[in-house]
């Protein structure tokens, strides 16, 4: 199923010799960009690895405060969106105009669904005071009614009889990382959805075909990358034993 | 005495100084050799092959080419390996702490050094040490990162918050030398400096006697009562709390199965944030003391807990426990603290 | 070749409107935009150095108070590193000559190239904004927890300025890599490339693979400081040393971002002015890649006394030693290039030879620092300051100036005044050594860095250093003056005034907008200097 | 460049595998496998990522240069993690 791309002069910028050179440049450029993204997320992954190595228990506790069903649903949504994205690229390669728009549309909807669920989760964390910072539960002894509330500063001579450390103070690190990682991931999703929106408009106008589908293909690479990030985030954040 | 004229080379006042300087001299020689070599080669070649000169300019480098490349790969590689091994070996000695050292507690904060001697005398931005005895500084910061630096001794160590770092040296020359903070720590970083006084042991003893403060052990004992540690940790009392006797330096099994050694860092953490590492077989009911104890007070408590271990003389290491050691000195007068 | 003198239409006069500069996608015009901005930043950073060198004339803080001093060296370090040296050679000279060396009409992504400049300027404006608003006082290394929890200065804005500028660096690197892969002229195989291209390629790899980690690190820092999201905060169990790991994972390789392009320039200049093919071309080419790769494995040598594991320290010390070997290979091969050459000492060559000498000394003192036991003594003293100025000012800046002079005729179509060029190269060399050599001595004596007051016995050497700095400052002002002068009054340059090889010299001076009328075809190795013929040029 | 159109069925099969792996990883996390939980979860994540990279992102059909750069990012991430942990694992 291989066929040389028809050089369509209209899409070749002045400084390139031909469409082939142009496409090769775009593809290489995109992969380099993704390599930078790997290292961008890599920095937080590194921090995550160090702290999880140091505080395995606190990370397990923190993880249990996340909503596993919602996380699983979100994983499914993203995997599905990767499929529709791949199909959109394929549709462009085979010049199926309707299918391009349809699959891009699905991808956007799934992306929005993911963000919706994510914001619900965020809201919940906010209510439970699990957002790191001065309001974090473990910094407030007076929130004793909170399950898992524990103070870093109890009154000196107080001697309580019960085990009280449902959530240790280092769990805050877990939530810092949780918010940074999922936040950056969500930001990438938002950007991706924006680009997809632009693509849909262009696709409706019939911009893409077997002769020229570079933007769809590149956006696809980006979208799959964002999906891969989540594939790692999901077990690292939600599935700690 | 603190005045010092223009110098080109620092004083050598510790056992490390001559050893570091020897390595330094080696490095200087290697560097001087290569810098001159390159410099002279450039001048020579640039003059000899200047454009106006009539010279044979046909380059014929056959097999010689590979020899040359090999030479200037292998020789630098060999030299750097010498530097590495020499430097690493010396560094091991710098970082392996001696057993029989005098241990001083150092607290760094913006922008001063607070130092306490085992006999109790404490000082600020000054450090008095006896000649010819290994000195170990156990250091912690109250705020940002500092770095304890004694140039005449060629030693330096960063001082971090929430973590003990140790540094040791043995002074070999009586005199007064500089003490600096080497890590940038904020506005008055430049001012966070002082002097180290190296004295004869007898003078040092006299000097120690000049201070009025309580020794850390005694202070720690008082704190132990004042903060109600003794309500739980007293010998043969509460079965729910581990005994602290003979704890120091021993392996402790934690509730997650890990085994840690009860060094200073562990004891500090056990006091300030006990939930982080819970002893196996106990419930995490100990209150969190973070925010209530100053770094000095933690030092005192640690000294006290250390003193609960039976130390055979000379080794400085606690002896293995055969039978429960004697209980805590439950002085009645301290009870109401 | 002289007949094709100043071409009637070239990239400079293609369009005179201001707009045509701000919206240009021509790599040569973007290079000029970068040149102007980078020069500006250099003098901002230099002005700060002038002030704090004056302050250091006396042991007391009599010119500036501590707050001011701390903001000055932070400004100096941040501006010089992120807004001058890192973009200098790649974004100015690389941008200008890389496509021409490859026989291409432009970089692969011209719009992205322009975007990089805008991003750079936004980052720069944020940093300058932070300075105007009072500055930051953390040092260019931003160590937490001081930067995240204690400092009362504009840390966030400064850090975000660097964060933004980082993306410009990433995009430039990406552009260069893609261009080198896809846009080489027919016949231009990898081993026919000029060494400048190799070194830019190696540099770009570092930019692409390293900078993102700096970006995320600064973002985490800003989040910790601004939003209270603790990441490195020791009170929460965080590790300040983790910040150092992440910071140096980028910032050590970044020092090779600063030196590798300069090394590439030196290869071009040395070959041209000794009329010889670079001795051991393949060794020099692979040395660039080796430096780029090994350079990623040594970052821990900045943390020998930070309190990490001593075993990790040993590993990092060992690897730091290894990185010296490819550098040594380069130095020796450059020197050997002079052998049986036809050496002439025009200004670019003076800078190049100066580079070799000063880089050698700077690099060798780097080995002092990589030797753990010695670093324990000299870490965070003026020894380190001297080390990196020897490499960055004596090395990288010399290379930049050499390159500017070398390609000046190509860039502007006019010659700079040779006599003034040689004079200022001499002044800079002397001023430089007077400024920074005493700092080695100071450092071994134990003078800590980042202090505005010091103990009395250090004064003599500090005065020498400050005196040198004023000579150095004059040395830098002279080229600024005569280069501007030459724009109007300089002799017209021929297409190839140095008789150099390399495709960029086959374009007219200054080149036309698309560089080549038709794509050149390459049939020979780089640096094929036929001496008998060229001797008469 | 050659345009390589992957049959739809391939995409559906890959997606099916991804869902199966997702179920597997959630399932595996329900059991206490001692120290093995994390390695298993990571292995599954790696398998998923590999599938996406090879098929959805067409690396399997792309030219070797792309494969090098695709691997490069991960390789450098390993450098970052590896040498950082050289410190953390050997600290006292
Ligand atoms: C362009 C910038 C640049 C370059 C290229 C280098 C190159 C090197 N640097 Fe430097 N360095 C800095 C900029 C640079 N550095 C900066 C800015 C800092 C301070 C940051 C801060 O804290 O603010 C620093 C700090 C620094 C430290 C930490 C010091 C401390 O804070 O305690 C160390 C430690 O190992 C070090 C080592 C090295 C080494 C081994 C090289 C090697 O790559 C050098 C290799 C070169 C040679 C060896 C010379 C050529 C060789 C020969 C002529 C042949 C003879 C050779 C042999 C005998 C081996 N550098
Ligand atoms: C590319 C990098 C680069 C360059 C080019 C320079 C250039 C110079 N640096 Fe730089 N320096 C750094 C990078 C660089 N530096 C870094 C990274 C640090 C560490 C910062 C930190 O600790 O965080 C540092 C720190 C540093 C210190 C240590 C400060 C301290 O620790 O307290 C000193 C001290 O002498 C110094 C001096 C100089 C001097 C004299 C120059 C000279 O070469 C400058 C010459 C230029 C001029 C003199 C400008 C000429 C212009 C004029 C004369 C016009 C003047 C105009 C007005 C006054 C309006 N620098
Ligand atoms: Cu404390 Cu600098
Ligand atoms: Cu370095």
XYZ file of N, CA, C and O in Angstrom, chain B residues 4-10 20-21 23-24 27-28 31 34-35 38 41-42 45-46 49-51 56-60 65-66 68-69 72-73 76-77 80-81 83-84 87-88 90-92 94-95 110 142-145 149 151 154-158 160-163 165 178 180-191 193 290, chain C residues 66-67 70 73 137-138 143-146 150 234-235 239 241 244 273 275-277 279-280 283 304-308 310-311 314 317-318 321-322 325 329 331-333 335 338-344 353 356 361 364 368 371-374 376-381 441 444-446 448-455 457 460-461 531:
636
model
N 46.413 39.856 58.683
C 47.256 39.014 57.861
C 47.622 39.832 56.646
O 46.787 40.515 56.084
N 48.855 39.763 56.276
C 49.271 40.563 55.132
C 48.903 39.921 53.820
O 48.168 38.949 53.772
N 49.427 40.466 52.756
C 49.178 39.950 51.420
C 49.742 38.538 51.293
O 50.860 38.256 51.721
N 48.965 37.656 50.741
C 49.405 36.275 50.601
C 49.136 35.795 49.190
O 48.247 36.292 48.521
N 49.893 34.825 48.750
C 49.581 34.182 47.485
C 49.148 32.749 47.689
O 48.637 32.111 46.782
N 49.371 32.243 48.888
C 49.036 30.853 49.145
C 48.442 30.755 50.542
O 48.939 31.402 51.466
N 47.389 29.979 50.684
C 46.732 29.954 51.991
C 47.552 29.204 53.036
O 48.410 28.395 52.707
N 45.955 18.090 50.277
C 45.253 18.748 49.179
C 46.223 19.583 48.361
O 46.169 19.602 47.129
N 47.143 20.247 49.061
C 48.084 21.100 48.337
C 49.011 20.286 47.443
O 49.399 20.747 46.365
N 48.220 17.544 45.877
C 47.418 17.253 44.684
C 47.289 18.496 43.813
O 47.403 18.445 42.584
N 47.071 19.619 44.479
C 46.936 20.887 43.760
C 48.221 21.198 42.992
O 48.183 21.597 41.825
N 48.382 19.243 39.927
C 47.504 19.803 38.900
C 48.110 21.053 38.279
O 48.024 21.271 37.069
N 48.718 21.882 39.124
C 49.316 23.108 38.596
C 50.424 22.759 37.620
O 50.539 23.357 36.537
N 48.957 21.509 34.392
C 48.338 22.611 33.652
C 49.385 23.532 33.067
O 49.275 23.959 31.908
N 50.932 21.907 30.000
C 50.137 21.900 28.774
C 49.857 23.299 28.265
O 49.845 23.543 27.060
N 49.628 24.237 29.175
C 49.387 25.594 28.706
C 50.618 26.122 27.977
O 50.522 26.685 26.886
N 51.083 24.317 24.568
C 50.202 24.827 23.519
C 50.644 26.229 23.106
O 50.744 26.559 21.921
N 53.891 26.103 21.181
C 53.668 25.483 19.870
C 53.002 26.477 18.936
O 53.381 26.606 17.765
N 52.015 27.201 19.450
C 51.327 28.163 18.593
C 52.297 29.232 18.115
O 52.378 29.539 16.921
N 54.876 27.715 15.621
C 54.323 27.374 14.310
C 53.865 28.614 13.565
O 54.051 28.736 12.353
N 53.270 29.562 14.311
C 52.766 30.756 13.632
C 53.927 31.566 13.061
O 53.790 32.198 12.011
N 55.715 29.185 10.118
C 54.909 29.035 8.910
C 54.137 30.304 8.576
O 53.049 30.231 8.021
N 54.668 31.451 8.961
C 53.991 32.701 8.589
C 53.945 32.783 7.077
O 54.773 32.194 6.362
N 52.968 33.501 6.596
C 52.711 33.444 5.166
C 53.891 33.924 4.343
O 54.160 33.426 3.258
N 58.688 24.516 3.084
C 58.071 23.345 2.479
C 56.700 23.162 3.119
O 56.573 22.985 4.332
N 55.649 23.243 2.345
C 54.312 23.173 2.930
C 53.550 21.924 2.517
O 52.342 21.840 2.705
N 54.260 20.984 1.967
C 53.574 19.734 1.603
C 53.446 18.878 2.857
O 54.442 18.448 3.431
N 52.208 18.667 3.286
C 52.011 17.841 4.474
C 52.037 16.377 4.084
O 51.295 15.947 3.222
N 52.908 15.626 4.722
C 52.920 14.181 4.462
C 52.744 13.484 5.800
O 53.696 13.195 6.490
N 50.037 10.094 11.533
C 48.796 10.743 11.924
C 48.116 9.986 13.060
O 47.753 10.559 14.080
N 47.996 8.691 12.871
C 47.304 7.903 13.898
C 48.096 7.868 15.183
O 47.529 7.904 16.273
N 50.020 10.220 16.312
C 49.802 11.504 16.977
C 48.456 11.535 17.677
O 48.361 11.876 18.862
N 47.397 11.184 16.956
C 46.080 11.233 17.574
C 46.035 10.337 18.806
O 45.496 10.710 19.844
N 47.820 11.992 21.764
C 47.127 13.047 22.520
C 45.741 12.642 22.957
O 44.996 13.434 23.495
N 45.384 11.429 22.745
C 44.208 10.918 23.458
C 44.664 10.197 24.717
O 44.125 10.416 25.806
N 46.460 12.557 27.844
C 45.498 13.259 28.700
C 44.603 12.301 29.476
O 44.320 12.514 30.647
N 44.190 11.210 28.822
C 43.321 10.276 29.524
C 44.029 9.720 30.752
O 43.475 9.693 31.858
N 44.269 12.388 33.463
C 43.017 12.645 34.174
C 42.666 11.491 35.095
O 42.078 11.705 36.151
N 43.040 10.283 34.706
C 42.728 9.171 35.599
C 43.533 9.276 36.897
O 43.040 8.964 37.979
N 44.436 12.092 38.234
C 43.752 13.137 39.015
C 42.528 12.562 39.702
O 42.274 12.805 40.888
N 41.760 11.793 38.942
C 40.524 11.262 39.499
C 40.820 10.375 40.700
O 40.244 10.557 41.779
N 42.279 12.308 43.682
C 41.265 13.161 44.310
C 40.213 12.345 45.031
O 39.781 12.695 46.136
N 39.807 11.228 44.424
C 38.754 10.432 45.044
C 39.260 9.785 46.326
O 38.560 9.771 47.349
N 41.601 10.799 48.336
C 41.715 11.814 49.383
C 40.328 12.203 49.893
O 40.111 12.407 51.088
N 39.390 12.269 48.973
C 38.052 12.670 49.376
C 37.418 11.644 50.305
O 36.649 11.991 51.197
N 37.725 10.382 50.078
C 37.206 9.360 50.988
C 37.609 9.677 52.413
O 36.813 9.629 53.339
N 38.252 12.488 53.561
C 37.548 13.675 54.040
C 36.140 13.337 54.499
O 35.597 13.972 55.394
N 35.544 12.338 53.840
C 34.126 12.099 54.135
C 33.869 10.914 55.055
O 32.743 10.707 55.478
N 20.419 32.339 58.715
C 20.702 33.632 58.105
C 20.997 34.628 59.227
O 20.102 34.931 60.006
N 18.825 26.306 59.848
C 17.451 26.609 60.240
C 16.633 27.114 59.072
O 15.413 27.204 59.151
N 17.309 27.549 58.011
C 16.532 28.138 56.922
C 17.015 27.649 55.558
O 16.555 26.638 55.072
N 17.940 28.375 54.959
C 18.342 28.048 53.594
C 19.640 27.241 53.628
O 20.121 26.866 54.685
N 20.201 27.016 52.442
C 21.459 26.276 52.378
C 22.621 27.222 52.683
O 22.713 28.306 52.118
N 32.865 26.662 55.714
C 34.101 26.652 54.934
C 35.265 27.173 55.763
O 35.210 28.282 56.284
N 39.018 27.721 54.924
C 40.025 27.617 53.865
C 41.368 27.084 54.357
O 41.984 26.264 53.683
N 41.174 23.511 54.309
C 40.764 22.899 53.026
C 39.507 22.044 53.189
O 39.394 20.993 52.551
N 38.613 22.443 54.048
C 37.378 21.675 54.191
C 36.167 22.572 53.991
O 36.205 23.772 54.274
N 35.137 21.950 53.481
C 33.907 22.694 53.221
C 32.772 21.686 53.139
O 32.950 20.563 52.669
N 31.608 22.081 53.641
C 30.449 21.199 53.503
C 29.199 22.058 53.517
O 29.091 22.969 54.330
N 28.287 21.747 52.601
C 27.022 22.477 52.606
C 26.217 22.108 53.846
O 26.279 20.986 54.340
N 22.426 22.039 55.183
C 21.066 22.087 54.657
C 20.036 22.102 55.771
O 20.296 21.607 56.866
N 18.868 22.646 55.472
C 17.785 22.533 56.435
C 17.302 21.087 56.519
O 17.349 20.343 55.538
N 16.830 20.696 57.679
C 16.206 19.395 57.900
C 17.112 18.209 57.608
O 16.636 17.141 57.258
N 18.395 18.406 57.703
C 19.259 17.267 57.398
C 20.630 17.506 58.015
O 21.168 18.602 57.914
N 24.549 17.216 58.148
C 25.742 16.924 57.383
C 26.925 17.011 58.331
O 26.928 17.834 59.239
N 40.321 31.988 59.008
C 38.992 32.452 58.614
C 37.980 31.327 58.590
O 38.297 30.184 58.299
N 34.214 30.960 56.719
C 33.313 31.618 55.769
C 32.062 30.781 55.567
O 32.071 29.564 55.762
N 31.011 31.469 55.108
C 29.876 30.762 54.533
C 30.081 30.811 53.030
O 30.170 31.886 52.448
N 30.185 29.646 52.411
C 30.533 29.633 51.001
C 29.317 29.583 50.088
O 29.404 29.973 48.945
N 28.201 29.104 50.581
C 27.040 29.012 49.703
C 26.210 30.277 49.858
O 25.879 30.667 50.974
N 25.861 30.870 48.726
C 25.083 32.096 48.778
C 23.760 31.847 49.511
O 23.024 30.932 49.168
N 23.491 32.676 50.529
C 22.345 32.369 51.378
C 21.495 33.604 51.628
O 20.747 33.660 52.604
N 21.629 34.616 50.785
C 20.779 35.778 50.974
C 21.581 37.020 51.282
O 22.818 37.035 51.218
N 20.852 38.064 51.647
C 21.415 39.406 51.718
C 22.788 39.481 52.371
O 23.746 39.957 51.778
N 22.893 39.016 53.590
C 24.145 39.226 54.332
C 25.092 38.030 54.242
O 25.899 37.799 55.138
N 24.964 37.296 53.173
C 25.845 36.135 52.987
C 27.314 36.499 53.200
O 28.069 35.747 53.828
N 27.711 37.667 52.715
C 29.117 38.065 52.829
C 29.527 38.227 54.289
O 30.698 38.088 54.633
N 28.557 38.507 55.116
C 28.848 38.813 56.510
C 28.832 37.577 57.392
O 29.143 37.642 58.573
N 30.547 35.279 58.451
C 31.902 34.744 58.536
C 32.450 34.989 59.924
O 31.874 35.746 60.712
N 7.434 18.861 65.360
C 7.967 19.840 64.432
C 7.375 21.211 64.721
O 6.190 21.334 65.005
N 24.446 45.443 50.276
C 24.380 44.013 49.974
C 23.256 43.698 48.992
O 23.452 42.980 48.012
N 22.065 44.260 49.250
C 20.924 43.956 48.371
C 21.253 44.256 46.909
O 20.985 43.460 46.029
N 23.873 41.845 45.390
C 23.342 40.520 45.075
C 22.477 40.548 43.824
O 22.456 39.605 43.044
N 24.952 40.738 40.639
C 25.608 39.551 40.066
C 24.582 38.551 39.540
O 24.867 37.801 38.610
N 17.610 38.201 43.484
C 18.882 38.136 44.214
C 19.258 36.707 44.557
O 19.780 36.419 45.620
N 19.030 35.812 43.628
C 19.274 34.413 43.951
C 20.552 33.872 43.340
O 20.913 32.739 43.598
N 19.135 28.440 43.542
C 19.012 27.311 44.466
C 17.825 27.474 45.394
O 17.622 28.511 46.012
N 17.052 26.406 45.478
C 15.982 26.370 46.463
C 16.611 25.816 47.753
O 17.602 25.120 47.679
N 16.117 26.100 48.927
C 14.886 26.828 49.224
C 15.046 28.346 49.271
O 14.050 29.025 49.489
N 16.270 28.858 49.067
C 16.368 30.312 49.135
C 15.453 30.959 48.106
O 14.659 31.840 48.419
N 12.534 31.975 50.529
C 13.097 33.018 51.386
C 13.342 34.351 50.703
O 13.242 35.385 51.317
N 11.986 21.435 52.062
C 12.397 20.395 53.015
C 11.394 20.221 54.150
O 11.317 19.142 54.724
N 10.647 21.257 54.472
C 9.693 21.120 55.564
C 8.617 20.094 55.226
O 8.011 19.508 56.121
N 13.346 17.658 48.744
C 14.794 17.634 48.762
C 15.369 18.779 47.943
O 15.231 18.799 46.720
N 18.289 19.243 47.176
C 19.332 18.744 46.271
C 18.720 18.254 44.970
O 19.357 18.292 43.921
N 18.899 20.890 42.590
C 20.231 21.046 42.004
C 20.468 20.015 40.906
O 21.034 20.327 39.869
N 43.008 30.709 8.045
C 44.178 31.577 8.159
C 45.477 30.804 8.267
O 46.532 31.402 8.418
N 45.550 28.222 5.972
C 45.466 27.633 4.628
C 45.688 26.127 4.667
O 46.445 25.584 3.896
N 45.083 25.498 5.626
C 45.282 24.072 5.784
C 43.949 23.415 6.084
O 43.097 24.005 6.738
N 43.816 22.186 5.620
C 42.699 21.393 6.079
C 42.906 21.142 7.566
O 44.026 20.929 8.021
N 43.589 19.598 10.801
C 44.269 18.344 11.109
C 43.287 17.430 11.824
O 42.584 17.839 12.741
N 43.209 16.184 11.399
C 42.318 15.235 12.076
C 40.863 15.643 12.031
O 40.201 15.654 13.064
N 38.377 13.429 13.782
C 38.490 13.457 15.240
C 37.814 14.693 15.800
O 37.094 14.634 16.794
N 29.537 18.439 44.550
C 30.389 17.571 45.355
C 30.226 17.809 46.849
O 30.328 16.880 47.634
N 30.006 19.051 47.249
C 29.869 19.291 48.683
C 28.428 19.567 49.071
O 28.150 20.036 50.157
N 27.492 19.260 48.168
C 26.095 19.549 48.483
C 25.526 18.549 49.472
O 24.500 18.805 50.085
N 26.179 17.405 49.614
C 25.703 16.448 50.603
C 25.025 15.241 50.005
O 24.384 14.490 50.709
N 25.157 15.048 48.716
C 24.654 13.812 48.125
C 25.585 12.667 48.463
O 26.461 12.779 49.320
N 28.623 10.158 48.319
C 29.996 10.333 47.856
C 30.281 9.415 46.680
O 31.104 9.724 45.836
N 29.572 8.300 46.615
C 29.833 7.387 45.500
C 29.371 8.010 44.195
O 30.054 7.931 43.167
N 31.941 10.358 43.117
C 33.064 9.722 42.416
C 32.706 9.472 40.949
O 33.519 9.706 40.054
N 32.819 12.638 39.122
C 34.195 13.104 38.958
C 34.863 12.351 37.813
O 35.482 12.944 36.921
N 34.673 11.040 37.813
C 35.265 10.215 36.766
C 34.781 10.648 35.385
O 35.569 10.860 34.460
N 36.199 13.813 34.087
C 37.541 13.665 33.536
C 37.461 13.239 32.067
O 38.218 13.706 31.224
N 36.512 12.344 31.789
C 36.418 11.850 30.418
C 36.107 12.968 29.433
O 36.577 12.969 28.305
N 38.842 14.740 27.485
C 39.602 14.130 26.386
C 39.192 14.675 25.006
O 40.053 15.112 24.248
N 41.531 16.701 22.376
C 41.692 16.336 20.965
C 41.568 17.570 20.089
O 42.375 17.814 19.184
N 41.966 20.788 20.870
C 43.055 21.753 21.043
C 44.292 21.294 20.284
O 44.917 22.062 19.546
N 44.630 20.019 20.436
C 45.846 19.545 19.781
C 45.708 19.575 18.260
O 46.644 19.913 17.553
N 44.532 19.221 17.768
C 44.382 19.211 16.318
C 44.410 20.615 15.725
O 44.948 20.823 14.640
N 46.103 23.096 16.938
C 47.500 23.515 16.941
C 48.256 22.857 15.792
O 49.033 23.507 15.091
N 48.313 24.348 12.247
C 49.245 25.406 11.857
C 50.476 24.819 11.162
O 51.124 25.484 10.359
N 50.789 23.570 11.515
C 51.999 22.935 11.003
C 51.964 22.885 9.474
O 50.992 22.413 8.880
N 53.025 23.385 8.875
C 53.108 23.445 7.409
C 51.945 24.203 6.793
O 51.514 23.912 5.689
N 51.427 25.141 7.560
C 50.392 25.981 6.998
C 51.006 27.244 6.432
O 52.231 27.366 6.311
N 50.125 28.171 6.093
C 50.597 29.464 5.630
C 49.854 30.482 6.496
O 48.760 30.902 6.184
N 50.474 30.801 7.607
C 49.740 31.468 8.674
C 49.760 32.977 8.499
O 50.819 33.576 8.291
N 48.603 33.589 8.563
C 48.573 35.044 8.607
C 47.689 35.455 9.770
O 46.722 34.791 10.100
N 43.563 32.208 18.036
C 44.710 31.722 18.801
C 44.551 32.066 20.277
O 44.885 31.270 21.154
N 42.386 29.474 21.809
C 43.003 28.175 22.099
C 43.764 28.242 23.425
O 43.619 27.376 24.288
N 43.675 26.888 29.330
C 43.854 27.162 30.749
C 42.522 27.011 31.489
O 42.455 26.412 32.564
N 41.686 23.300 31.732
C 42.523 22.581 32.689
C 42.129 22.920 34.119
O 42.137 22.056 34.987
N 40.781 20.809 37.823
C 40.983 21.004 39.266
C 39.640 20.803 39.978
O 39.555 20.178 41.030
N 38.385 17.311 40.184
C 39.107 16.487 41.154
C 38.497 16.742 42.526
O 38.679 17.804 43.103
N 37.770 15.749 43.033
C 36.884 16.056 44.162
C 37.575 16.757 45.319
O 37.129 17.786 45.789
N 38.690 16.200 45.774
C 39.284 16.733 46.993
C 39.679 18.196 46.834
O 39.601 18.973 47.786
N 40.088 18.579 45.638
C 40.426 19.983 45.423
C 39.161 20.826 45.343
O 39.096 21.943 45.860
N 36.475 20.406 46.933
C 35.969 20.661 48.278
C 36.525 21.987 48.783
O 35.818 22.771 49.405
N 37.778 22.260 48.464
C 38.374 23.514 48.917
C 37.916 24.699 48.064
O 37.565 25.746 48.599
N 37.908 24.554 46.761
C 37.686 25.746 45.931
C 36.243 25.911 45.470
O 35.920 26.923 44.839
N 35.371 24.971 45.769
C 33.973 25.141 45.384
C 33.415 26.444 45.944
O 33.686 26.796 47.089
N 32.638 27.147 45.105
C 32.032 28.416 45.507
C 33.051 29.449 45.987
O 32.767 30.265 46.855
N 34.244 29.383 45.414
C 35.195 30.466 45.637
C 35.477 31.120 44.289
O 34.962 30.685 43.257
N 44.110 32.865 42.117
C 44.850 32.951 43.373
C 43.896 33.245 44.513
O 43.930 32.601 45.572
N 41.997 30.131 45.486
C 42.717 29.133 46.275
C 42.997 29.651 47.675
O 43.090 28.890 48.629
N 43.109 30.970 47.796
C 43.237 31.547 49.137
C 41.958 31.379 49.932
O 41.972 31.445 51.157
N 40.854 31.201 49.243
C 39.607 30.936 49.961
C 38.584 32.033 49.892
O 37.626 32.016 50.669
N 35.303 33.482 49.102
C 34.044 32.964 48.570
C 33.520 33.869 47.473
O 33.839 35.056 47.410
N 32.728 33.306 46.587
C 32.106 34.140 45.563
C 30.822 34.751 46.115
O 30.381 34.417 47.205
N 30.251 35.631 45.327
C 28.977 36.270 45.669
C 29.030 37.039 46.986
O 28.109 37.002 47.779
N 30.154 37.701 47.211
C 30.262 38.537 48.410
C 30.603 39.959 47.989
O 31.371 40.163 47.060
N 30.014 40.942 48.670
C 30.366 42.328 48.354
C 31.395 42.856 49.326
O 32.004 43.880 49.099
N 31.574 42.153 50.443
C 32.623 42.519 51.388
C 33.528 41.320 51.556
O 33.068 40.185 51.501
N 34.798 41.583 51.754
C 35.705 40.462 51.947
C 36.777 40.861 52.931
O 36.874 42.031 53.324
N 37.601 39.913 53.333
C 38.594 40.239 54.348
C 39.754 40.992 53.707
O 40.052 40.818 52.533
N 42.955 41.044 53.527
C 44.145 40.578 52.819
C 43.872 40.220 51.363
O 44.805 40.000 50.612
N 44.506 43.397 47.459
C 45.459 43.675 46.379
C 45.036 42.964 45.098
O 44.948 43.561 44.023
N 44.740 41.692 45.241
C 44.379 40.918 44.048
C 43.058 41.404 43.459
O 42.871 41.400 42.239
N 47.343 25.611 -1.549
C 48.147 26.735 -1.080
C 48.838 27.493 -2.198
O 48.898 28.703 -2.183
